[in-house]
Amino acid sequence: KQKLKDDALLKKSFNLAKKSWNTENFLWSKKLKDTLKNVFKINDLRPLQLETMNAFLSGEDVILVMPTGGGKSLCFQLPAVLSQGVTIVISPLIALMEDQLYSLQKLKVCAKMLNAKAPKEDVKMIMTGLVDNKSPLKLVYVTPEYMFKSNRFMSKIQKAFEMKRLAGFAIDEVHCCSSWGHDFRPDYQKLISLKGMFPGVPIIGLTATAPAKIIVDVQKMLSIQGCLVLRASFNRPNLYYEVRRKPNNKEACLDMISNLLTTRFEGKSGIIYTTTIKESEQLRTDLRARGLKVGCYHAMLEAEYRTKVYNKWMSGEYQAVVATIAFGLGIDKPDVRFIIHHCLSKSMENFYQESGRAGRDGQQSYCIVLYRLMDLFKLSPMVFQDQVGLPNLYKCLAYCLDQSSCRRSLIAGHFEESWSKDDCKSMCDHCRKKRKVKLVNAAAYCKHLYQILAKAKQADQKLTPLKLVDAWYNKGATSHRLDSVPTPKFPREVGEAILGHLLVKGYMKENFQFSAYTTNTYIERGNKYALAMSDGHEIMLELQDWESS
Ligand code: ADP
Ligand code: MG
Ligand code: ZN
């Protein structure tokens, strides 16, 4: 029975998607065009914007999946301006709402925000505007927790619904509904009741999170199963993707960055992402000592100082900003030519978003990750408490470890799109130049590492990743070393790559211990221990060919 229901729903979304939304024969088409130009000052629509607006204005429930910066907000703002009544916008963060309100104000669109700190006049304007046919009020922004907490607001919405003044609901960052998402927010679960309370009022959900599992979950949550789902492509053809080995030696690493900034990126603008505030400040200082014009940006700086840094970067006085991921919201610089990740990202979503700040103007731009395994262990203590924190981080690790796949196809896989090599057009390191690789059965190495771990365990000790690799290479504390374990003949970076693969595949796992000031990570046998120990089990890995380089 459930199967029949699912089939019917699939058929429904299929028929909806087939319908041609991309036309200008709707009742509102002329008005839409005029409003776009005169109110929003936009000349051309981007892919899927017209389809989305036409469907939403037709009263369909829609989920729009589009990369960050693609222009999702317009898809509910413009219909809101065209409609008779008020559109309620639900968004998880006040900062995101403030950004939108600010730009709507400049366009003279009447939009207000309702939260615990909203000025009295605004609250009054919202409460009366909802139920007054003459009110200019078009959009009300509210967080989900506040929406259901305020009885007064809910009863006004109910009244507006009865007066047919409730034009629609827009739910921004709609993936927050799903506990599968990377950003689950329990308050979003309250939205479950919207469809039942206000039947016939269309809901539009917007997100840059693509996996089908999450979209289906969101549809269920909102009771809009089988609704129209529109997906924009995530491919950014003008971005060049590259992963470089980050030197262990700090000076060598600084040389690498300063070389990039003075040669390939000379006179170009970019961002260098770091993990921690301390790191961003240190790297800024080190790069300045080499004569580079860079600023630093993170959340602990005064707002005034941050604005100064931002402006210097916008004007070109700074070539680059060394920043934590706090630098991102609301960046609107079209000619960012390079994004250098000084450390891998926490997830592919983060990586896509951070690197996606390059090349908004469509010109060729570079996204370079400086990768080394030991950086991973700075990130894992920050994310492991999150249900999907480690799996997401390991996907990013796998992206860095990969020796042959098109980087673009790896990213596409993450967004459940399939881009062929033709979509890359040699715009990644692997498509541009094939690496020499070696296929290696790492089963024996895995067992060697287990032996070292077992010895430590007997002595009631835990091994950090560094100590484990040290012992394997016959370095560090002699007490951890084992005569029965041969010292690898390949370079240390290959040994680290093997450990990285073993973590990704579950042969090894991280274990976390809290101390007074930090969380430490130790390596332990993973869930696949028994499998690794079983006779003849192979662990085939594609590694860099250390003999020919
Ligand atoms: P998203 O929510 O998808 O991340 P936004 O809605 O914040 O993206 O839009 C990103 C930027 O693109 C905004 O500055 C917006 O004004 C601009 N924008 C949206 N649609 C268009 C368009 N058709 N033409 C030009 N600029 C647009
Ligand atoms: Mg948005
Ligand atoms: Zn490629």
Coordinates of C-alpha atoms and ligand atoms in Angstrom, one line a residue:
K1 CA 0.0 0.0 0.0
Q2 CA 2.8 2.4 0.9
K3 CA 4.5 1.4 -2.3
L4 CA 1.4 2.4 -4.3
K5 CA 1.3 5.7 -2.5
D6 CA 4.9 6.4 -3.2
D7 CA 4.4 5.6 -6.8
A8 CA 1.5 7.9 -7.1
L9 CA 3.5 10.6 -5.4
L10 CA 6.4 10.1 -7.8
K11 CA 4.0 10.3 -10.7
K12 CA 2.7 13.5 -9.4
S13 CA 6.1 15.2 -9.1
F14 CA 7.0 13.8 -12.5
N15 CA 3.9 15.3 -14.1
L16 CA 4.5 18.6 -12.3
A17 CA 8.1 18.7 -13.5
K18 CA 7.0 18.0 -17.0
K19 CA 4.6 20.9 -17.0
S20 CA 6.2 23.8 -18.6
W21 CA 6.8 26.5 -16.0
N22 CA 9.3 28.3 -18.1
T23 CA 6.9 30.4 -20.1
E24 CA 5.5 33.9 -20.2
N25 CA 1.9 33.0 -20.7
F26 CA 0.7 33.2 -17.2
L27 CA -1.7 35.8 -16.0
W28 CA 1.0 37.5 -14.1
S29 CA 3.8 37.3 -16.6
K30 CA 3.8 40.9 -17.7
K31 CA 3.5 42.2 -14.2
L32 CA 6.3 39.9 -13.1
K33 CA 8.6 41.2 -15.8
D34 CA 7.8 44.8 -14.9
T35 CA 8.3 44.2 -11.2
L36 CA 11.6 42.5 -11.8
K37 CA 12.9 45.5 -13.6
N38 CA 11.3 48.4 -11.7
V39 CA 11.3 47.1 -8.2
F40 CA 14.2 44.6 -8.1
K41 CA 16.4 46.4 -10.7
I42 CA 17.2 43.0 -12.3
N43 CA 17.4 42.6 -16.1
D44 CA 17.6 38.9 -16.6
L45 CA 16.5 35.9 -14.6
R46 CA 18.9 33.1 -13.7
P47 CA 18.2 29.5 -14.4
L48 CA 15.1 28.1 -12.7
Q49 CA 14.0 31.4 -11.2
L50 CA 11.1 31.8 -13.6
E51 CA 10.0 28.2 -13.3
T52 CA 10.0 28.5 -9.5
M53 CA 8.1 31.7 -9.4
N54 CA 5.5 30.6 -11.9
A55 CA 4.9 27.4 -10.0
F56 CA 4.7 29.1 -6.6
L57 CA 2.3 31.8 -8.0
S58 CA 0.2 29.0 -9.4
G59 CA -0.3 27.8 -5.9
E60 CA 2.0 24.8 -6.1
D61 CA 4.2 23.7 -3.2
V62 CA 7.8 23.9 -4.4
I63 CA 11.2 22.8 -3.2
L64 CA 14.0 24.7 -4.9
V65 CA 17.5 23.3 -4.6
M66 CA 20.1 25.8 -5.8
P67 CA 23.7 26.5 -4.8
T68 CA 24.4 29.3 -2.4
G69 CA 24.5 32.6 -4.3
G70 CA 22.3 31.2 -7.0
G71 CA 19.4 33.6 -6.2
K72 CA 16.9 31.7 -4.2
S73 CA 15.5 34.7 -2.2
L74 CA 14.1 36.4 -5.3
C75 CA 12.0 33.3 -6.0
F76 CA 9.7 34.1 -3.1
Q77 CA 10.3 37.9 -2.7
L78 CA 9.1 38.7 -6.2
P79 CA 5.9 36.6 -5.9
A80 CA 5.3 38.2 -2.5
V81 CA 5.4 41.6 -4.1
L82 CA 3.0 40.5 -6.8
S83 CA 0.6 38.9 -4.5
Q84 CA -2.4 40.4 -2.7
G85 CA -1.5 39.4 0.8
V86 CA 1.4 38.7 3.0
T87 CA 4.1 36.0 2.7
I88 CA 5.6 34.6 5.9
V89 CA 9.3 33.8 5.6
I90 CA 10.8 31.4 8.0
S91 CA 14.5 31.5 8.4
P92 CA 16.9 30.0 11.0
L93 CA 19.1 32.9 11.6
I94 CA 18.4 36.5 12.4
A95 CA 21.6 37.6 10.6
L96 CA 20.3 36.0 7.4
M97 CA 17.0 37.8 7.8
E98 CA 18.7 41.1 8.5
D99 CA 20.6 40.8 5.2
Q100 CA 17.5 40.3 3.2
L101 CA 15.5 43.0 5.1
Y102 CA 18.3 45.5 4.4
S103 CA 18.2 44.8 0.7
L104 CA 14.4 44.9 0.5
Q105 CA 14.4 48.2 2.3
K106 CA 16.7 49.7 -0.3
L107 CA 14.2 48.5 -3.0
K108 CA 11.3 50.0 -1.0
V109 CA 9.6 46.7 -0.5
C110 CA 7.6 46.6 2.7
A111 CA 9.1 43.7 4.8
K112 CA 9.4 43.4 8.6
M113 CA 11.0 41.0 11.0
L114 CA 9.3 39.6 14.0
N115 CA 11.4 38.4 16.9
A116 CA 11.8 38.9 20.7
K117 CA 13.7 42.1 20.1
A118 CA 11.6 43.7 17.3
P119 CA 10.7 47.3 17.9
K120 CA 7.1 48.0 19.1
E121 CA 6.2 49.9 15.9
D122 CA 7.2 46.9 13.7
V123 CA 5.2 44.5 15.8
K124 CA 2.2 46.7 15.5
M125 CA 2.7 47.1 11.8
I126 CA 2.9 43.3 11.4
M127 CA -0.2 42.6 13.6
T128 CA -2.4 45.1 11.9
G129 CA -0.9 44.6 8.4
L130 CA -1.7 40.9 8.4
V131 CA -5.4 41.6 8.6
D132 CA -5.8 44.9 6.7
N133 CA -6.5 44.7 3.0
K134 CA -5.0 48.2 2.5
S135 CA -1.7 47.5 4.2
P136 CA 1.5 47.7 2.1
L137 CA 3.0 44.8 4.1
K138 CA 4.4 42.1 1.8
L139 CA 6.8 40.0 3.8
V140 CA 7.1 39.0 7.4
Y141 CA 10.3 37.3 8.5
V142 CA 10.2 35.1 11.6
T143 CA 12.3 32.3 13.2
P144 CA 10.4 29.1 13.7
E145 CA 10.7 29.1 17.5
Y146 CA 9.2 32.6 17.7
M147 CA 6.4 31.9 15.2
F148 CA 4.8 29.3 17.4
K149 CA 5.6 30.9 20.7
S150 CA 3.6 34.0 19.9
N151 CA -0.1 33.3 20.3
R152 CA -1.0 36.8 19.1
F153 CA 0.9 36.3 15.9
M154 CA -0.6 32.8 15.3
S155 CA -4.1 34.1 15.8
K156 CA -3.4 37.0 13.3
I157 CA -2.1 34.6 10.8
Q158 CA -5.3 32.5 11.3
K159 CA -7.4 35.6 10.7
A160 CA -5.3 36.5 7.6
F161 CA -5.9 33.0 6.3
E162 CA -9.6 33.4 6.7
M163 CA -9.4 36.7 4.9
K164 CA -7.4 35.1 2.1
R165 CA -4.5 37.4 2.8
L166 CA -2.0 34.6 3.5
A167 CA -0.2 34.5 0.2
G168 CA 2.3 31.7 1.1
F169 CA 5.0 30.4 3.3
A170 CA 8.7 30.5 2.3
I171 CA 11.0 28.3 4.4
D172 CA 14.6 29.3 3.9
E173 CA 17.3 26.7 4.6
V174 CA 14.6 24.1 4.5
H175 CA 17.1 21.2 5.0
C176 CA 17.1 22.2 8.7
C177 CA 13.8 20.2 9.0
S178 CA 15.7 17.0 8.4
S179 CA 17.7 15.2 11.0
W180 CA 19.7 13.7 8.1
G181 CA 20.9 17.2 7.3
H182 CA 24.2 18.8 8.4
D183 CA 22.3 21.6 10.1
F184 CA 19.3 20.0 11.8
R185 CA 17.2 22.4 14.0
P186 CA 14.6 20.9 16.2
D187 CA 12.4 24.1 16.0
Y188 CA 11.9 23.4 12.3
Q189 CA 9.9 20.3 13.3
K190 CA 7.2 22.5 14.5
L191 CA 6.5 23.5 10.8
I192 CA 5.0 20.0 10.5
S193 CA 1.6 21.6 11.2
L194 CA 1.6 24.4 8.6
K195 CA 0.0 22.4 5.8
G196 CA -2.8 21.1 8.0
M197 CA -3.5 24.5 9.6
F198 CA -3.5 26.4 6.3
P199 CA -4.6 24.1 3.6
G200 CA -4.2 25.6 0.1
V201 CA -1.6 28.1 1.1
P202 CA 1.5 27.2 -1.0
I203 CA 4.8 26.4 0.7
I204 CA 8.2 27.0 -0.9
G205 CA 11.2 25.5 0.6
L206 CA 14.7 26.6 -0.3
T207 CA 18.0 25.0 0.2
A208 CA 21.5 24.4 -1.1
T209 CA 21.5 20.9 0.3
A210 CA 20.8 18.4 -2.4
P211 CA 20.7 14.7 -1.4
A212 CA 17.4 13.1 -2.3
K213 CA 17.1 11.4 1.1
I214 CA 17.0 14.8 2.7
I215 CA 14.6 16.3 0.2
V216 CA 12.2 13.4 0.7
D217 CA 12.5 13.7 4.4
V218 CA 11.7 17.4 4.2
Q219 CA 8.7 16.8 2.0
K220 CA 7.3 14.3 4.5
M221 CA 8.0 16.7 7.4
L222 CA 6.1 19.5 5.7
S223 CA 3.3 17.2 4.4
I224 CA 4.1 18.2 0.8
Q225 CA 5.0 14.8 -0.5
G226 CA 5.1 14.7 -4.3
C227 CA 5.5 18.5 -4.6
L228 CA 7.5 20.0 -7.4
V229 CA 11.2 19.8 -6.8
L230 CA 13.4 22.1 -9.0
R231 CA 17.1 21.5 -8.9
A232 CA 19.7 23.8 -10.3
S233 CA 23.0 22.4 -11.3
F234 CA 25.9 22.8 -8.8
N235 CA 28.5 22.7 -11.5
R236 CA 30.6 25.9 -11.5
P237 CA 32.4 25.5 -14.9
N238 CA 34.8 28.4 -14.3
L239 CA 36.3 27.1 -11.1
Y240 CA 39.6 25.1 -11.3
Y241 CA 39.9 22.5 -8.5
E242 CA 43.2 21.4 -7.2
V243 CA 44.6 19.6 -4.1
R244 CA 48.2 20.1 -3.2
R245 CA 50.3 18.4 -0.6
K246 CA 50.9 20.8 2.2
P247 CA 54.5 20.7 3.4
N248 CA 55.0 19.6 7.0
N249 CA 57.6 22.3 7.3
K250 CA 56.0 25.6 8.2
E251 CA 58.5 27.7 6.2
A252 CA 58.0 25.5 3.1
C253 CA 54.3 25.9 3.4
L254 CA 54.6 29.7 3.7
D255 CA 56.9 29.7 0.6
M256 CA 54.2 27.8 -1.3
I257 CA 51.5 30.3 -0.5
S258 CA 53.7 33.3 -1.1
N259 CA 54.8 31.9 -4.4
L260 CA 51.2 31.5 -5.5
L261 CA 50.3 35.0 -4.4
T262 CA 53.3 36.6 -6.2
T263 CA 53.1 34.6 -9.4
R264 CA 49.9 32.9 -10.5
F265 CA 47.8 35.2 -8.4
E266 CA 49.8 38.4 -8.8
G267 CA 47.5 41.4 -8.7
K268 CA 44.5 39.1 -8.1
S269 CA 42.1 38.9 -5.2
G270 CA 41.4 36.0 -2.9
I271 CA 40.7 34.3 0.4
I272 CA 42.8 32.0 2.5
Y273 CA 40.7 29.9 4.8
T274 CA 42.1 28.6 8.1
T275 CA 40.5 26.6 10.9
T276 CA 41.1 28.6 14.0
I277 CA 41.3 32.2 15.0
K278 CA 44.8 31.7 16.3
E279 CA 45.9 30.2 13.0
S280 CA 44.4 33.0 10.9
E281 CA 46.3 35.6 12.9
Q282 CA 49.5 33.7 12.8
L283 CA 49.3 33.1 9.1
R284 CA 48.5 36.8 8.5
T285 CA 51.6 37.8 10.5
D286 CA 53.8 35.3 8.7
L287 CA 52.6 36.3 5.2
R288 CA 53.0 40.0 6.1
A289 CA 56.6 39.3 7.2
R290 CA 57.1 38.1 3.6
G291 CA 55.9 41.4 2.2
L292 CA 52.4 40.3 1.2
K293 CA 49.4 42.6 1.6
V294 CA 47.0 40.5 3.6
G295 CA 44.4 41.1 6.3
C296 CA 42.8 38.9 8.9
Y297 CA 39.2 38.2 9.6
H298 CA 37.5 36.2 12.3
A299 CA 34.5 36.3 14.6
M300 CA 36.4 37.5 17.7
L301 CA 37.4 40.8 16.0
E302 CA 35.4 44.0 16.7
A303 CA 32.7 44.7 14.1
E304 CA 34.4 48.0 13.2
Y305 CA 37.8 46.3 12.6
R306 CA 36.2 43.6 10.5
T307 CA 34.5 46.2 8.3
K308 CA 37.8 47.9 7.8
V309 CA 39.5 44.7 6.7
Y310 CA 36.6 43.9 4.4
N311 CA 36.8 47.3 2.8
K312 CA 40.5 47.1 2.3
W313 CA 40.0 43.8 0.6
M314 CA 37.2 45.1 -1.6
S315 CA 39.2 48.0 -2.7
G316 CA 42.3 45.9 -3.5
E317 CA 44.5 47.3 -0.9
Y318 CA 44.7 43.8 0.6
Q319 CA 45.4 41.0 -1.9
A320 CA 43.9 38.4 0.3
V321 CA 42.1 37.9 3.6
V322 CA 43.2 35.2 5.9
A323 CA 40.0 34.1 7.5
T324 CA 38.1 31.6 9.5
I325 CA 34.8 30.4 8.0
A326 CA 33.2 33.4 9.8
F327 CA 34.2 35.3 6.7
G328 CA 31.5 34.4 4.2
L329 CA 28.0 35.5 5.0
G330 CA 27.2 38.3 2.6
I331 CA 30.4 38.5 0.7
D332 CA 29.5 40.1 -2.7
K333 CA 32.8 40.4 -4.5
P334 CA 32.5 39.2 -8.1
D335 CA 36.2 39.0 -9.0
V336 CA 37.5 36.6 -6.3
R337 CA 40.2 34.8 -8.2
F338 CA 41.5 32.3 -5.7
I339 CA 40.4 30.4 -2.6
I340 CA 43.2 28.7 -0.8
H341 CA 42.2 26.2 1.9
H342 CA 45.1 26.2 4.4
C343 CA 43.4 23.1 5.9
L344 CA 40.7 20.8 4.5
S345 CA 37.1 21.8 5.2
K346 CA 34.7 20.2 7.7
S347 CA 32.4 18.8 4.9
M348 CA 32.0 18.8 1.2
E349 CA 29.1 21.2 1.7
N350 CA 31.4 23.6 3.5
F351 CA 34.1 23.1 0.9
Y352 CA 31.7 23.8 -1.9
Q353 CA 30.3 26.9 -0.3
E354 CA 33.7 28.3 0.7
S355 CA 35.3 27.6 -2.6
G356 CA 32.2 28.8 -4.4
R357 CA 32.9 32.4 -3.3
A358 CA 35.5 32.4 -6.2
G359 CA 34.6 33.5 -9.7
R360 CA 31.1 34.8 -9.2
D361 CA 31.7 36.9 -12.4
G362 CA 32.1 33.7 -14.4
Q363 CA 35.9 34.3 -15.0
Q364 CA 38.4 31.5 -14.4
S365 CA 39.3 31.2 -10.7
Y366 CA 41.2 28.7 -8.6
C367 CA 40.2 26.6 -5.6
I368 CA 43.2 25.0 -4.0
V369 CA 43.3 22.8 -0.9
L370 CA 46.6 22.5 0.9
Y371 CA 46.2 19.0 2.4
R372 CA 48.0 17.0 4.9
L373 CA 46.6 14.2 7.1
M374 CA 47.6 15.7 10.4
D375 CA 45.3 18.7 9.9
L376 CA 42.4 16.3 10.0
F377 CA 42.9 15.7 13.7
K378 CA 42.5 19.4 14.4
L379 CA 39.1 19.3 12.8
S380 CA 37.7 16.0 14.1
P381 CA 37.6 17.1 17.8
M382 CA 35.5 20.1 16.6
V383 CA 32.9 18.0 14.8
F384 CA 32.6 14.5 16.3
Q385 CA 29.8 15.3 18.7
D386 CA 27.6 16.1 15.7
Q387 CA 25.7 13.0 14.5
V388 CA 27.1 13.4 11.0
G389 CA 30.2 15.4 11.8
L390 CA 32.8 12.7 11.3
P391 CA 31.3 11.0 8.2
N392 CA 31.1 14.5 6.6
L393 CA 34.6 15.3 7.5
Y394 CA 35.8 11.9 6.1
K395 CA 34.1 12.6 2.8
C396 CA 36.3 15.7 2.5
L397 CA 39.3 13.6 3.5
A398 CA 38.5 11.2 0.7
Y399 CA 38.3 14.1 -1.8
C400 CA 41.9 15.0 -0.7
L401 CA 43.2 11.5 -0.8
D402 CA 41.9 10.7 -4.3
Q403 CA 44.7 10.3 -6.8
S404 CA 42.9 10.0 -10.1
S405 CA 39.2 11.0 -10.2
C406 CA 38.1 14.2 -11.7
R407 CA 37.6 16.6 -8.8
R408 CA 34.5 17.9 -10.4
S409 CA 32.9 14.4 -10.6
L410 CA 33.8 13.9 -6.9
I411 CA 31.9 17.1 -6.0
A412 CA 29.0 16.2 -8.3
G413 CA 28.7 12.8 -6.6
H414 CA 28.2 14.6 -3.4
F415 CA 25.4 16.6 -4.8
E416 CA 23.9 13.5 -6.5
E417 CA 24.5 15.0 -9.8
S418 CA 26.5 13.3 -12.5
W419 CA 28.9 15.4 -14.4
S420 CA 31.1 13.7 -16.9
K421 CA 34.6 14.5 -17.7
D422 CA 33.3 16.6 -20.5
D423 CA 31.8 18.9 -18.0
C424 CA 35.2 19.5 -16.5
K425 CA 37.0 20.6 -19.6
S426 CA 40.4 20.0 -17.9
M427 CA 39.4 22.4 -15.1
C428 CA 40.9 20.2 -12.3
D429 CA 44.3 19.0 -11.5
H430 CA 43.5 15.3 -12.4
C431 CA 41.9 16.1 -15.7
R432 CA 44.7 18.5 -16.6
K433 CA 47.5 16.1 -15.8
K434 CA 47.2 12.4 -14.9
R435 CA 49.2 11.4 -11.9
K436 CA 51.3 8.3 -11.7
V437 CA 49.5 6.0 -9.3
K438 CA 50.1 2.6 -7.7
L439 CA 47.4 0.1 -6.7
V440 CA 48.5 -1.3 -3.4
N441 CA 47.0 -4.0 -1.1
A442 CA 47.3 -2.4 2.3
A443 CA 46.1 -5.3 4.3
A444 CA 49.5 -6.1 5.7
Y445 CA 50.1 -2.5 6.7
C446 CA 46.8 -2.4 8.4
K447 CA 47.8 -5.4 10.5
H448 CA 51.2 -3.8 11.3
L449 CA 49.4 -0.8 12.7
Y450 CA 47.0 -3.0 14.7
Q451 CA 50.1 -4.6 16.2
I452 CA 51.5 -1.3 17.3
L453 CA 48.1 -0.3 18.8
A454 CA 47.9 -3.6 20.6
K455 CA 51.3 -3.1 22.2
A456 CA 50.4 0.3 23.4
K457 CA 47.1 -1.0 24.8
Q458 CA 49.0 -3.7 26.8
A459 CA 51.0 -0.9 28.3
D460 CA 47.7 0.9 29.0
Q461 CA 48.6 3.7 26.6
K462 CA 46.7 5.4 23.8
L463 CA 48.4 6.5 20.6
T464 CA 47.8 9.8 18.9
P465 CA 47.9 9.7 15.1
L466 CA 51.4 11.2 15.2
K467 CA 52.7 8.7 17.7
L468 CA 51.2 5.8 15.7
V469 CA 52.9 6.9 12.4
D470 CA 56.1 7.6 14.3
A471 CA 56.2 4.1 15.8
W472 CA 55.5 2.6 12.4
Y473 CA 58.4 4.5 10.9
N474 CA 60.6 3.5 13.7
K475 CA 60.7 7.0 15.2
G476 CA 59.6 8.6 18.4
A477 CA 59.4 6.8 21.8
T478 CA 61.1 3.5 21.5
S479 CA 58.6 1.9 23.9
H480 CA 55.9 2.1 21.1
R481 CA 58.0 0.6 18.4
L482 CA 57.9 -3.1 17.4
D483 CA 60.7 -5.2 16.0
S484 CA 58.2 -7.4 14.2
V485 CA 56.8 -4.5 12.2
P486 CA 59.0 -3.6 9.3
T487 CA 59.7 0.1 8.6
P488 CA 57.8 1.1 5.5
K489 CA 59.9 1.6 2.4
F490 CA 57.6 4.3 1.1
P491 CA 57.8 8.0 2.2
R492 CA 55.9 9.1 5.2
E493 CA 53.2 10.9 3.3
V494 CA 52.3 7.6 1.7
G495 CA 52.1 6.0 5.1
E496 CA 49.8 8.8 6.2
A497 CA 47.7 8.4 3.1
I498 CA 47.3 4.7 4.1
L499 CA 46.2 5.7 7.6
G500 CA 43.8 8.3 6.0
H501 CA 42.2 5.6 3.8
L502 CA 41.9 3.2 6.7
L503 CA 39.9 5.8 8.6
V504 CA 37.7 6.6 5.7
K505 CA 37.0 2.9 5.2
G506 CA 36.4 2.1 8.9
Y507 CA 39.4 -0.1 9.5
M508 CA 40.6 2.5 12.0
K509 CA 38.7 4.9 14.0
E510 CA 39.3 8.0 16.1
N511 CA 38.6 8.0 19.8
F512 CA 38.2 11.3 21.7
Q513 CA 39.3 12.2 25.2
F514 CA 38.5 15.4 27.0
S515 CA 41.1 17.1 29.0
A516 CA 40.8 20.4 30.8
Y517 CA 41.6 22.6 27.8
T518 CA 41.3 20.5 24.7
T519 CA 39.9 17.3 23.2
N520 CA 42.5 14.9 22.1
T521 CA 42.1 12.3 19.4
Y522 CA 43.6 8.8 19.5
I523 CA 43.6 6.1 16.9
E524 CA 41.9 2.8 17.6
R525 CA 40.9 -0.3 15.7
G526 CA 37.8 0.4 13.6
N527 CA 34.6 -1.6 13.2
K528 CA 36.2 -3.5 10.3
Y529 CA 39.0 -5.0 12.5
A530 CA 37.7 -8.6 12.2
L531 CA 37.3 -8.3 8.5
A532 CA 40.8 -7.0 8.1
M533 CA 42.1 -9.9 10.2
S534 CA 40.2 -12.5 8.2
D535 CA 42.3 -14.7 5.8
G536 CA 43.0 -13.3 2.4
H537 CA 41.2 -10.0 3.0
E538 CA 42.5 -7.3 0.7
I539 CA 42.4 -3.6 1.2
M540 CA 43.1 -2.2 -2.2
L541 CA 44.2 1.5 -2.3
E542 CA 45.2 3.8 -5.0
L543 CA 48.3 5.6 -3.8
Q544 CA 50.7 8.0 -5.4
D545 CA 53.5 6.2 -7.2
W546 CA 56.4 7.0 -4.8
E547 CA 59.0 5.3 -6.9
S548 CA 58.6 7.4 -10.0
S549 CA 58.2 10.8 -8.4
Ligands
ADP1 P1 20.9 32.3 -2.3 O1 19.9 32.5 -1.2 O2 20.5 31.3 -3.3 O3 22.3 31.9 -1.7 P2 20.5 35.1 -2.8 O4 19.1 35.0 -3.0 O5 21.0 35.6 -1.5 O6 21.2 33.6 -3.0 O7 21.1 35.9 -4.0 C1 22.5 36.1 -4.2 C2 22.8 37.4 -4.9 O8 22.3 37.2 -6.3 C3 22.0 38.5 -4.4 O9 22.9 39.6 -4.3 C4 20.9 38.8 -5.4 O10 20.5 40.1 -5.4 C5 21.5 38.3 -6.7 N1 20.6 37.9 -7.7 C6 19.5 37.0 -7.6 N2 18.9 36.8 -8.8 C7 19.6 37.6 -9.7 C8 19.4 37.8 -11.1 N3 18.5 37.2 -11.8 N4 20.3 38.6 -11.7 C9 21.3 39.3 -11.0 N5 21.5 39.1 -9.7 C10 20.6 38.3 -9.0
MG2 MG 19.7 32.3 0.8
ZN3 ZN 38.2 17.2 -13.8

